[in-house]
Every structure is written in structure tokens, then in C-alpha cells.
PDB file of C-alpha atoms in Angstrom:
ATOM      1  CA  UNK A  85      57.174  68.390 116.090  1.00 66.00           C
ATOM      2  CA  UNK A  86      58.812  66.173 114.086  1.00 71.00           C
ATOM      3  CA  UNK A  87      58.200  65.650 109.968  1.00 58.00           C
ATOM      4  CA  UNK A  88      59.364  62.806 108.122  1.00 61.00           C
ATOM      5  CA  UNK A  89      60.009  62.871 104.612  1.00 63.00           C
ATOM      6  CA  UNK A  90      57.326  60.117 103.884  1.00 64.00           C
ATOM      7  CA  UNK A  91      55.091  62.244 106.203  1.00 65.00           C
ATOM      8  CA  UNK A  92      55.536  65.105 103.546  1.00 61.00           C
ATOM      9  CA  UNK A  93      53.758  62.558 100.577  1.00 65.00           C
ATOM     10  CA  UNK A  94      51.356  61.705 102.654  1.00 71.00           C
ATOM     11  CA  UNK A  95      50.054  65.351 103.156  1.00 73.00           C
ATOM     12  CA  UNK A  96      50.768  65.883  99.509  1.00 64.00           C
ATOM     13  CA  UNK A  97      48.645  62.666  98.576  1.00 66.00           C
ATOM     14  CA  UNK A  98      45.921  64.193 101.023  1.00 76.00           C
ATOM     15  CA  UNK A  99      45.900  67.867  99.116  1.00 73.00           C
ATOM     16  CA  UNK A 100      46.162  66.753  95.999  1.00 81.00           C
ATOM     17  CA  UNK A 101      46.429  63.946  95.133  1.00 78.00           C
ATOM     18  CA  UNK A 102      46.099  64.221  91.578  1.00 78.00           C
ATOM     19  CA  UNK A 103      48.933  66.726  90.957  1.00 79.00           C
ATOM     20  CA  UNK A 104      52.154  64.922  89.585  1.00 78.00           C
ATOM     21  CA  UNK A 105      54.684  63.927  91.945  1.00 81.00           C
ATOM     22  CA  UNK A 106      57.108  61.812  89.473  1.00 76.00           C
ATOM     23  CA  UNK A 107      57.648  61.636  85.988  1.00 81.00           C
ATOM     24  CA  UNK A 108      59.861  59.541  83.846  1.00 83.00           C
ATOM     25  CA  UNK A 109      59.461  59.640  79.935  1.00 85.00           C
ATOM     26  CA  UNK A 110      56.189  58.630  79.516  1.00 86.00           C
ATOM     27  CA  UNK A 111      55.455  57.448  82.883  1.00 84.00           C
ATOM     28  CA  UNK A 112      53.838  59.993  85.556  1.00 84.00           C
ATOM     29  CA  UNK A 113      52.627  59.345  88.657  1.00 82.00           C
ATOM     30  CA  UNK A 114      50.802  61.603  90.947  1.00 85.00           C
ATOM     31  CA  UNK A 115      50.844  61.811  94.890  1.00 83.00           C
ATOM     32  CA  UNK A 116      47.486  59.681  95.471  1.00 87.00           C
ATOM     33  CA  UNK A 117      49.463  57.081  93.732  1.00 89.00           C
ATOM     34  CA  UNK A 118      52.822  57.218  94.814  1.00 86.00           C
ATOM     35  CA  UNK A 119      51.091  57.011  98.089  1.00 90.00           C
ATOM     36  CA  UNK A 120      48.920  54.443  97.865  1.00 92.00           C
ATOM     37  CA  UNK A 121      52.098  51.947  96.036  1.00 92.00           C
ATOM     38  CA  UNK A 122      54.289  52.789  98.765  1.00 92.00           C
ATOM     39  CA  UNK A 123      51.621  51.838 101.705  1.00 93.00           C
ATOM     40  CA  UNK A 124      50.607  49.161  99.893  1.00 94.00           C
ATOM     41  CA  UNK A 125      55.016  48.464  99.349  1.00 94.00           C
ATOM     42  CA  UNK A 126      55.110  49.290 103.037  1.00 94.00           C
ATOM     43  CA  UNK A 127      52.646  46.840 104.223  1.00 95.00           C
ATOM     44  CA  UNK A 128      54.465  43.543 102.103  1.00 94.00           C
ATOM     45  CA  UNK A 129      57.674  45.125 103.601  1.00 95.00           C
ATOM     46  CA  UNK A 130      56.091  44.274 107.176  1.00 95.00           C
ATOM     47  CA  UNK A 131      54.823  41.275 106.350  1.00 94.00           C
ATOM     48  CA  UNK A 132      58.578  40.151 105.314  1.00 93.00           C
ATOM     49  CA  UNK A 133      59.398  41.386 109.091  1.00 95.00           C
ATOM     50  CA  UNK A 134      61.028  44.730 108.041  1.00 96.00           C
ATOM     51  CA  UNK A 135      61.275  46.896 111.752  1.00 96.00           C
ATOM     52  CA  UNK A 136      62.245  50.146 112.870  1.00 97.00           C
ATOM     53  CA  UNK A 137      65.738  50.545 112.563  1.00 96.00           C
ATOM     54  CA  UNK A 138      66.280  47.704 109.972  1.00 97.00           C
ATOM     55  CA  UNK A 139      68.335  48.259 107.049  1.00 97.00           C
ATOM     56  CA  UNK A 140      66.892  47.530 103.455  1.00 97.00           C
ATOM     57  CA  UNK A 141      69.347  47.243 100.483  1.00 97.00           C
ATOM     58  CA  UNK A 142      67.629  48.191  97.114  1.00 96.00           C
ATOM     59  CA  UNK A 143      68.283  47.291  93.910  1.00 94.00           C
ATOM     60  CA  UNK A 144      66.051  48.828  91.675  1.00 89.00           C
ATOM     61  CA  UNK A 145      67.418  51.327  88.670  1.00 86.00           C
ATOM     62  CA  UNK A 146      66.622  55.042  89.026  1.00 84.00           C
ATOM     63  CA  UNK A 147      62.813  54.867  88.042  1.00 85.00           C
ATOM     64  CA  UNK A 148      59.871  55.894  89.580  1.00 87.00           C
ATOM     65  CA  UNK A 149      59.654  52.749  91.306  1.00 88.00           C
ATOM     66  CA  UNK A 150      62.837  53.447  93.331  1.00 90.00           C
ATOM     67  CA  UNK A 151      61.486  56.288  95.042  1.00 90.00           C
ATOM     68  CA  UNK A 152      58.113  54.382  96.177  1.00 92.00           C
ATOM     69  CA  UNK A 153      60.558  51.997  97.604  1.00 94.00           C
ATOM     70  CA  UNK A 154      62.464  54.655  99.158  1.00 94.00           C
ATOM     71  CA  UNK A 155      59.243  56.085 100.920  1.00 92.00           C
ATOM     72  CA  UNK A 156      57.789  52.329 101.583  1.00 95.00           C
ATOM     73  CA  UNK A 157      61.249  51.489 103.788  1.00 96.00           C
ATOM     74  CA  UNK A 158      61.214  54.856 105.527  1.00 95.00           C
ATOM     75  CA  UNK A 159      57.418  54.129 106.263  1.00 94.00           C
ATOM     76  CA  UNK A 160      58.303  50.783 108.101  1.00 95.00           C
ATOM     77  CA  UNK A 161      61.115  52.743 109.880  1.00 95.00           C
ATOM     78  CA  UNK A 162      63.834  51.396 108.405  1.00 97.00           C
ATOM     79  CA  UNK A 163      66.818  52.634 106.376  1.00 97.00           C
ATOM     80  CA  UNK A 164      67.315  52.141 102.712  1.00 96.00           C
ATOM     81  CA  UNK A 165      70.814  51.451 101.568  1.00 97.00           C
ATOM     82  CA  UNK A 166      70.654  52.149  97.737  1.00 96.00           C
ATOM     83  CA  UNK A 167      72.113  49.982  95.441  1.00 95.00           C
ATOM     84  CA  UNK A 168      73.645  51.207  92.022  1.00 91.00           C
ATOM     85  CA  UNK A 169      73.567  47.862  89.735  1.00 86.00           C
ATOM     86  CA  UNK A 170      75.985  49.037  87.932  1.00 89.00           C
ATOM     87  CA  UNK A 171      78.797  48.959  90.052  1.00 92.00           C
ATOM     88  CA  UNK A 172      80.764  45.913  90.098  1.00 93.00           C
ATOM     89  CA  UNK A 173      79.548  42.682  91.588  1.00 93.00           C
ATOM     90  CA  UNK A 174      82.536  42.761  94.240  1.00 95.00           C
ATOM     91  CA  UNK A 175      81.462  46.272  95.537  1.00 95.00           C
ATOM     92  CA  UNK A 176      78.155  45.215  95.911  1.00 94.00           C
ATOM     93  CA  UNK A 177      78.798  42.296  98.082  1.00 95.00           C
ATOM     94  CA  UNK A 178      80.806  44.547 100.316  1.00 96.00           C
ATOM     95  CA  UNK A 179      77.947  46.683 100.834  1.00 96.00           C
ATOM     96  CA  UNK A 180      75.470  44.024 101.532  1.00 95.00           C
ATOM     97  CA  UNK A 181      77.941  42.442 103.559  1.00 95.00           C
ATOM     98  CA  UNK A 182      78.965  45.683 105.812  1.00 96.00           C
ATOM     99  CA  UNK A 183      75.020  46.542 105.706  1.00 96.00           C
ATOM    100  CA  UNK A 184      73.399  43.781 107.513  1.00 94.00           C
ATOM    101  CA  UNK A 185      70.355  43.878 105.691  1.00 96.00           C
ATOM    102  CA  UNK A 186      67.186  42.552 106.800  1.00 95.00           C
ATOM    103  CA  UNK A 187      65.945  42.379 103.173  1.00 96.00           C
ATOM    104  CA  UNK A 188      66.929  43.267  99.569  1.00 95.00           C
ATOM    105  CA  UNK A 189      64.020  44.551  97.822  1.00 94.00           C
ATOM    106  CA  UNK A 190      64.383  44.554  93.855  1.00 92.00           C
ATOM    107  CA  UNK A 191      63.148  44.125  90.499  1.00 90.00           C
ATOM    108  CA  UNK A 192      63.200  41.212  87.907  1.00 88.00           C
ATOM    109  CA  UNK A 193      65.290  43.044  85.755  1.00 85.00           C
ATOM    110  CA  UNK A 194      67.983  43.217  88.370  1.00 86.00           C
ATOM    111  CA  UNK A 195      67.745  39.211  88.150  1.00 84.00           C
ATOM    112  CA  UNK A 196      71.408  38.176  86.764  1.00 86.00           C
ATOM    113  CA  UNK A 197      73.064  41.004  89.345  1.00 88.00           C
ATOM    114  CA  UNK A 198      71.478  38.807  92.299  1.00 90.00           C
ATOM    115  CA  UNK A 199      72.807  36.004  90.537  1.00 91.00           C
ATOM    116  CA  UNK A 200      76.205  37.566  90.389  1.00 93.00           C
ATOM    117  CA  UNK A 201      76.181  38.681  94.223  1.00 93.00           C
ATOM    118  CA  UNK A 202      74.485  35.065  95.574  1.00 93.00           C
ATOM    119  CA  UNK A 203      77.820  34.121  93.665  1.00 94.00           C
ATOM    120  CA  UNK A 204      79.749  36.024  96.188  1.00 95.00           C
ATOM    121  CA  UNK A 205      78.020  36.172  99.302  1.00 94.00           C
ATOM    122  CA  UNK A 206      74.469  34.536 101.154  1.00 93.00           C
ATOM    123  CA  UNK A 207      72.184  37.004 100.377  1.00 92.00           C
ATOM    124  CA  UNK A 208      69.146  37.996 102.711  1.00 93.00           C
ATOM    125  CA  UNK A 209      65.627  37.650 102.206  1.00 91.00           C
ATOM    126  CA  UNK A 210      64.850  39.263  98.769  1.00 92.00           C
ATOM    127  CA  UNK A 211      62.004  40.418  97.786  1.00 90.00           C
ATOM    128  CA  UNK A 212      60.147  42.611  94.565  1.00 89.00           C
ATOM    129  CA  UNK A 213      59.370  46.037  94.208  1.00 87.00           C
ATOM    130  CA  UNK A 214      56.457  44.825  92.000  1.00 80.00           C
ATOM    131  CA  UNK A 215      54.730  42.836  95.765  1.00 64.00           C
ATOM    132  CA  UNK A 216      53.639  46.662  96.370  1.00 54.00           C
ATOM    133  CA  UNK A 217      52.709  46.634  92.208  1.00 48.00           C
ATOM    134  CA  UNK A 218      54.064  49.233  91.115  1.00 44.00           C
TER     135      UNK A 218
END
């Protein structure tokens, strides 16, 4: 039998849910939660048409939010193709580019790099992090 790594939260979320699963300064989130934004991430990610086998690009620093993302595009069946914002505008056009994304899922803060990369190439659908709320 095969386990997936978002199947792994799930049972987590189901055992206890309250334990924590992420923390980040101030910011902790347990398992019930983490599971419950990335379904909820998941189900906005289908809605935008996000398939099995699709390829999502995200854009979204290293916070907690990145990993409900992570687990939201593996839920769908997809691939996530992680994004580091830092890395020059040029790079990141070549990896959207070479990618073929089906989406770009992000965060307002990342706001001038789309900018920067609609500069350089026609981006695919993009949407937020923050349509799952987290």
C-alpha cells in the first residue's frame, strides 16, 4: 500500500490534532489546522482546474504557509515547483517557462516579483495562498 506524504497529515490531523505540526516565531500551527487550510487550499486549487499530474509553481517565502501549499498541491495530485523569490527575475522566468505551470499560487507580498516576471514572460493563472486563508 501506498502512503503519500499529505496522507501522513491527514492521519496526524486525525490523532491529534491539537499537537503542533509547524512553528515559526510566534506563529504555531497544529495538525487539525494545517489540515483543514490545506483541504480547504486544495479545494480553491480545484476549482482553478489544478489536475493530477499538473505542475504548480509557488511563490510564497519559507513560512508556514508554504508548507500548507505544499500539502494542498500534492492533495490535488499535482507537483509543486518551489519558487525562491529571491533569485533573480531572469531565473525565475526560466523556471516558469521550462515548468509549464498550470497555476502560480502566491502571496501579496510576492506582488512586485510577479510584476518583475509578467515583465519577462506571460504568466499563468495566479492565484493566493490566502483563497485557502491561511
Amino acid at each position: 500500500m501506498t502512503v503519500l506524504l499529505h496522507d501522513h497529515l491527514a492521519r496526524a490531523a486525525e490523532s491529534r490534532p491539537d499537537a503542533t505540526a509547524l512553528t515559526l516565531g510566534d506563529e504555531r500551527l497544529g495538525y487539525g489546522e494545517v489540515a483543514v487550510l490545506s483541504d480547504r487550499l486544495a479545494a480553491a486549487l480545484a476549482a482553478h482546474g489544478v489536475q493530477p499530474g499538473d505542475r504548480v509553481g509557488l511563490l510564497v517565502p519559507k513560512q508556514p504557509a508554504a508548507i500548507v501549499a505544499m500539502h494542498a498541491v500534492l492533495e490535488c495530485g499535482a507537483a509543486y515547483v518551489p519558487l525562491v523569490s529571491e533569485s533573480p527575475a531572469p531565473r525565475l522566468a526560466r523556471i516558469v517557462a521550462s515548468a509549464d505551470l498550470r497555476l502560480l499560487l502566491t502571496v501579496p507580498a510576492a506582488a512586485d516579483r510577479l510584476d518583475e516576471l509578467a515583465a519577462l514572460l506571460p504568466l499563468p493563472v495566479v492565484a493566493s495562498v490566502d483563497e485557502g486563508a491561511v
